[in-house]
mmCIF file with all atom_site columns, C-alpha atoms in Angstrom:
data_model
loop_
_atom_site.group_PDB
_atom_site.id
_atom_site.type_symbol
_atom_site.label_atom_id
_atom_site.label_alt_id
_atom_site.label_comp_id
_atom_site.label_asym_id
_atom_site.label_entity_id
_atom_site.label_seq_id
_atom_site.pdbx_PDB_ins_code
_atom_site.Cartn_x
_atom_site.Cartn_y
_atom_site.Cartn_z
_atom_site.occupancy
_atom_site.B_iso_or_equiv
_atom_site.pdbx_formal_charge
_atom_site.auth_seq_id
_atom_site.auth_comp_id
_atom_site.auth_asym_id
_atom_site.auth_atom_id
_atom_site.pdbx_PDB_model_num
ATOM 1   C CA . GLU A 1 1   ? 66.955 154.792 126.770 1.00 56.00 ? 168 GLU A CA 1
ATOM 2   C CA . VAL A 1 2   ? 65.877 158.367 126.438 1.00 69.00 ? 169 VAL A CA 1
ATOM 3   C CA . LEU A 1 3   ? 63.103 160.042 128.380 1.00 71.00 ? 170 LEU A CA 1
ATOM 4   C CA . GLU A 1 4   ? 61.003 162.209 125.690 1.00 76.00 ? 171 GLU A CA 1
ATOM 5   C CA . LYS A 1 5   ? 57.830 162.662 127.746 1.00 77.00 ? 172 LYS A CA 1
ATOM 6   C CA . LEU A 1 6   ? 57.164 163.132 131.252 1.00 77.00 ? 173 LEU A CA 1
ATOM 7   C CA . SER A 1 7   ? 53.329 163.287 132.414 1.00 77.00 ? 174 SER A CA 1
ATOM 8   C CA . LEU A 1 8   ? 52.427 163.954 136.025 1.00 76.00 ? 175 LEU A CA 1
ATOM 9   C CA . SER A 1 9   ? 49.141 164.927 135.112 1.00 73.00 ? 176 SER A CA 1
ATOM 10  C CA . GLY A 1 10  ? 46.682 164.756 138.076 1.00 69.00 ? 177 GLY A CA 1
ATOM 11  C CA . SER A 1 11  ? 49.445 164.184 140.531 1.00 69.00 ? 178 SER A CA 1
ATOM 12  C CA . SER A 1 12  ? 49.547 166.131 143.596 1.00 66.00 ? 179 SER A CA 1
ATOM 13  C CA . PHE A 1 13  ? 52.524 167.764 145.244 1.00 60.00 ? 180 PHE A CA 1
ATOM 14  C CA . ASP A 1 14  ? 50.837 168.266 148.373 1.00 59.00 ? 181 ASP A CA 1
ATOM 15  C CA . LYS A 1 15  ? 50.530 165.694 151.257 1.00 47.00 ? 182 LYS A CA 1
ATOM 16  C CA . PRO A 1 16  ? 48.938 162.461 150.187 1.00 48.00 ? 183 PRO A CA 1
ATOM 17  C CA . GLU A 1 17  ? 45.322 161.736 151.530 1.00 51.00 ? 184 GLU A CA 1
ATOM 18  C CA . ASP A 1 18  ? 44.959 158.772 153.869 1.00 49.00 ? 185 ASP A CA 1
ATOM 19  C CA . ASP A 1 19  ? 42.760 156.685 151.691 1.00 45.00 ? 186 ASP A CA 1
ATOM 20  C CA . GLU A 1 20  ? 45.254 157.437 148.524 1.00 44.00 ? 187 GLU A CA 1
ATOM 21  C CA . GLU A 1 21  ? 47.181 154.256 147.563 1.00 45.00 ? 188 GLU A CA 1
ATOM 22  C CA . GLU A 1 22  ? 50.952 154.496 147.557 1.00 43.00 ? 189 GLU A CA 1
ATOM 23  C CA . GLY A 1 23  ? 52.711 154.230 143.965 1.00 42.00 ? 190 GLY A CA 1
ATOM 24  C CA . GLU A 1 24  ? 49.531 155.960 142.339 1.00 43.00 ? 191 GLU A CA 1
ATOM 25  C CA . ARG A 1 25  ? 50.921 159.543 142.876 1.00 40.00 ? 192 ARG A CA 1
ATOM 26  C CA . GLY A 1 26  ? 53.098 161.020 140.033 1.00 41.00 ? 193 GLY A CA 1
ATOM 27  C CA . LYS A 1 27  ? 52.744 158.215 137.606 1.00 40.00 ? 194 LYS A CA 1
ATOM 28  C CA . SER A 1 28  ? 54.044 158.800 134.110 1.00 39.00 ? 195 SER A CA 1
ATOM 29  C CA . ASP A 1 29  ? 53.056 156.886 130.891 1.00 40.00 ? 196 ASP A CA 1
ATOM 30  C CA . ALA A 1 30  ? 56.823 157.261 129.462 1.00 39.00 ? 197 ALA A CA 1
ATOM 31  C CA . SER A 1 31  ? 59.884 155.191 130.511 1.00 38.00 ? 198 SER A CA 1
ATOM 32  C CA . LEU A 1 32  ? 59.834 156.509 133.882 1.00 41.00 ? 199 LEU A CA 1
ATOM 33  C CA . ASP A 1 33  ? 57.731 153.902 135.492 1.00 40.00 ? 200 ASP A CA 1
ATOM 34  C CA . THR A 1 34  ? 57.030 155.627 138.884 1.00 42.00 ? 201 THR A CA 1
ATOM 35  C CA . ALA A 1 35  ? 57.857 159.270 140.131 1.00 48.00 ? 202 ALA A CA 1
ATOM 36  C CA . ASP A 1 36  ? 57.314 159.652 143.971 1.00 50.00 ? 203 ASP A CA 1
ATOM 37  C CA . PHE A 1 37  ? 56.652 163.300 144.617 1.00 50.00 ? 204 PHE A CA 1
ATOM 38  C CA . SER A 1 38  ? 55.520 162.916 148.189 1.00 48.00 ? 205 SER A CA 1
ATOM 39  C CA . LEU A 1 39  ? 57.959 165.085 150.362 1.00 44.00 ? 206 LEU A CA 1
ATOM 40  C CA . PHE A 1 40  ? 55.042 166.619 151.399 1.00 50.00 ? 207 PHE A CA 1
ATOM 41  C CA . ASN A 1 41  ? 56.272 170.512 151.081 1.00 66.00 ? 208 ASN A CA 1
ATOM 42  C CA . PRO A 1 42  ? 55.389 171.319 147.283 1.00 69.00 ? 209 PRO A CA 1
ATOM 43  C CA . VAL A 1 43  ? 58.182 173.922 146.946 1.00 70.00 ? 210 VAL A CA 1
ATOM 44  C CA . GLU A 1 44  ? 60.752 171.636 147.998 1.00 73.00 ? 211 GLU A CA 1
ATOM 45  C CA . THR A 1 45  ? 59.097 169.172 145.936 1.00 74.00 ? 212 THR A CA 1
ATOM 46  C CA . ALA A 1 46  ? 58.981 171.143 142.822 1.00 78.00 ? 213 ALA A CA 1
ATOM 47  C CA . THR A 1 47  ? 62.792 172.470 143.565 1.00 80.00 ? 214 THR A CA 1
ATOM 48  C CA . VAL A 1 48  ? 63.782 168.657 143.250 1.00 79.00 ? 215 VAL A CA 1
ATOM 49  C CA . LEU A 1 49  ? 61.744 168.089 140.205 1.00 83.00 ? 216 LEU A CA 1
ATOM 50  C CA . CYS A 1 50  ? 63.459 171.462 138.742 1.00 86.00 ? 217 CYS A CA 1
ATOM 51  C CA . GLY A 1 51  ? 66.773 169.994 138.997 1.00 86.00 ? 218 GLY A CA 1
ATOM 52  C CA . GLY A 1 52  ? 65.958 166.885 137.179 1.00 85.00 ? 219 GLY A CA 1
ATOM 53  C CA . LEU A 1 53  ? 64.371 168.706 134.460 1.00 84.00 ? 220 LEU A CA 1
ATOM 54  C CA . LYS A 1 54  ? 67.535 171.012 134.111 1.00 84.00 ? 221 LYS A CA 1
ATOM 55  C CA . GLU A 1 55  ? 69.661 167.647 133.843 1.00 85.00 ? 222 GLU A CA 1
ATOM 56  C CA . ASN A 1 56  ? 67.197 165.795 131.424 1.00 85.00 ? 223 ASN A CA 1
ATOM 57  C CA . THR A 1 57  ? 67.830 167.605 128.212 1.00 85.00 ? 224 THR A CA 1
ATOM 58  C CA . SER A 1 58  ? 66.026 164.870 126.020 1.00 87.00 ? 225 SER A CA 1
ATOM 59  C CA . LEU A 1 59  ? 62.369 165.906 127.336 1.00 87.00 ? 226 LEU A CA 1
ATOM 60  C CA . LYS A 1 60  ? 60.314 166.964 124.367 1.00 89.00 ? 227 LYS A CA 1
ATOM 61  C CA . ILE A 1 61  ? 56.721 166.814 126.421 1.00 90.00 ? 228 ILE A CA 1
ATOM 62  C CA . ILE A 1 62  ? 56.183 167.906 130.083 1.00 88.00 ? 229 ILE A CA 1
ATOM 63  C CA . ASP A 1 63  ? 52.529 167.897 131.116 1.00 87.00 ? 230 ASP A CA 1
ATOM 64  C CA . ILE A 1 64  ? 51.907 169.160 134.749 1.00 86.00 ? 231 ILE A CA 1
ATOM 65  C CA . SER A 1 65  ? 48.300 169.832 134.219 1.00 87.00 ? 232 SER A CA 1
ATOM 66  C CA . CYS A 1 66  ? 45.760 169.169 137.351 1.00 85.00 ? 233 CYS A CA 1
ATOM 67  C CA . CYS A 1 67  ? 48.626 169.050 139.923 1.00 83.00 ? 234 CYS A CA 1
ATOM 68  C CA . TYR A 1 68  ? 47.312 171.874 142.239 1.00 83.00 ? 235 TYR A CA 1
ATOM 69  C CA . LEU A 1 69  ? 50.497 173.924 141.830 1.00 87.00 ? 236 LEU A CA 1
ATOM 70  C CA . ASN A 1 70  ? 50.102 177.320 142.746 1.00 90.00 ? 237 ASN A CA 1
ATOM 71  C CA . ASP A 1 71  ? 52.049 180.577 141.191 1.00 91.00 ? 238 ASP A CA 1
ATOM 72  C CA . ASP A 1 72  ? 55.352 180.348 143.285 1.00 89.00 ? 239 ASP A CA 1
ATOM 73  C CA . GLU A 1 73  ? 55.640 176.428 142.249 1.00 88.00 ? 240 GLU A CA 1
ATOM 74  C CA . LEU A 1 74  ? 54.676 176.788 138.567 1.00 91.00 ? 241 LEU A CA 1
ATOM 75  C CA . SER A 1 75  ? 57.021 179.750 138.061 1.00 92.00 ? 242 SER A CA 1
ATOM 76  C CA . LEU A 1 76  ? 59.931 177.865 139.744 1.00 90.00 ? 243 LEU A CA 1
ATOM 77  C CA . LEU A 1 77  ? 59.268 174.987 137.256 1.00 90.00 ? 244 LEU A CA 1
ATOM 78  C CA . ILE A 1 78  ? 59.272 177.308 134.249 1.00 92.00 ? 245 ILE A CA 1
ATOM 79  C CA . TYR A 1 79  ? 62.378 178.897 135.066 1.00 92.00 ? 246 TYR A CA 1
ATOM 80  C CA . SER A 1 80  ? 63.925 175.808 135.453 1.00 91.00 ? 247 SER A CA 1
ATOM 81  C CA . LEU A 1 81  ? 63.118 175.139 131.590 1.00 90.00 ? 248 LEU A CA 1
ATOM 82  C CA . VAL A 1 82  ? 65.038 178.328 130.409 1.00 90.00 ? 249 VAL A CA 1
ATOM 83  C CA . GLY A 1 83  ? 67.165 177.140 127.494 1.00 88.00 ? 250 GLY A CA 1
ATOM 84  C CA . HIS A 1 84  ? 66.039 173.410 127.392 1.00 88.00 ? 251 HIS A CA 1
ATOM 85  C CA . PRO A 1 85  ? 67.088 172.376 124.174 1.00 90.00 ? 252 PRO A CA 1
ATOM 86  C CA . SER A 1 86  ? 64.570 170.075 123.100 1.00 89.00 ? 253 SER A CA 1
ATOM 87  C CA . LEU A 1 87  ? 61.040 170.902 124.917 1.00 88.00 ? 254 LEU A CA 1
ATOM 88  C CA . GLN A 1 88  ? 58.304 171.243 122.154 1.00 89.00 ? 255 GLN A CA 1
ATOM 89  C CA . SER A 1 89  ? 55.324 171.235 124.603 1.00 90.00 ? 256 SER A CA 1
ATOM 90  C CA . LEU A 1 90  ? 54.392 172.226 128.075 1.00 90.00 ? 257 LEU A CA 1
ATOM 91  C CA . ASP A 1 91  ? 51.137 171.405 129.639 1.00 90.00 ? 258 ASP A CA 1
ATOM 92  C CA . ILE A 1 92  ? 50.469 173.385 132.710 1.00 90.00 ? 259 ILE A CA 1
ATOM 93  C CA . SER A 1 93  ? 46.896 173.712 132.458 1.00 90.00 ? 260 SER A CA 1
ATOM 94  C CA . ARG A 1 94  ? 44.237 173.490 135.433 1.00 88.00 ? 261 ARG A CA 1
ATOM 95  C CA . ASN A 1 95  ? 46.846 174.618 138.065 1.00 88.00 ? 262 ASN A CA 1
ATOM 96  C CA . SER A 1 96  ? 46.632 178.086 140.062 1.00 89.00 ? 263 SER A CA 1
ATOM 97  C CA . ALA A 1 97  ? 48.648 180.025 137.665 1.00 90.00 ? 264 ALA A CA 1
ATOM 98  C CA . ARG A 1 98  ? 48.199 183.576 138.242 1.00 93.00 ? 265 ARG A CA 1
ATOM 99  C CA . THR A 1 99  ? 50.695 186.651 137.174 1.00 93.00 ? 266 THR A CA 1
ATOM 100 C CA . GLN A 1 100 ? 53.629 185.525 138.626 1.00 93.00 ? 267 GLN A CA 1
ATOM 101 C CA . THR A 1 101 ? 53.440 182.244 136.319 1.00 93.00 ? 268 THR A CA 1
ATOM 102 C CA . MET A 1 102 ? 52.429 184.774 133.203 1.00 94.00 ? 269 MET A CA 1
ATOM 103 C CA . TYR A 1 103 ? 55.787 186.583 133.518 1.00 93.00 ? 270 TYR A CA 1
ATOM 104 C CA . ALA A 1 104 ? 57.690 183.266 133.754 1.00 92.00 ? 271 ALA A CA 1
ATOM 105 C CA . LEU A 1 105 ? 56.254 181.962 130.645 1.00 91.00 ? 272 LEU A CA 1
ATOM 106 C CA . ALA A 1 106 ? 56.904 185.366 129.031 1.00 91.00 ? 273 ALA A CA 1
ATOM 107 C CA . ASP A 1 107 ? 60.431 185.311 130.216 1.00 87.00 ? 274 ASP A CA 1
ATOM 108 C CA . VAL A 1 108 ? 61.255 181.541 128.905 1.00 82.00 ? 275 VAL A CA 1
ATOM 109 C CA . VAL A 1 109 ? 59.317 182.230 125.438 1.00 80.00 ? 276 VAL A CA 1
#
């Protein structure tokens, strides 16, 4: 089965809150049932995700909106998508995108 859509919208790449239910973080509505991004180090988590994005060339839609990502994490993720053969849509809205992220997007497009 081919994964074509990855949605991490609303997922936090940071340490989970004590009252947060385990398994509710990083859920996707695609064929990937659960993605656990609870390494507690946002940059390390983004790095792990980048490796997976580079390997999964069938992804067409990536939604990482509302993930509390900062400029460093967003640009790292964006640069991992350079030359991605099938990506059609990337939603990074409602994160902390700043100048570095905009330069990364300009380089990729």
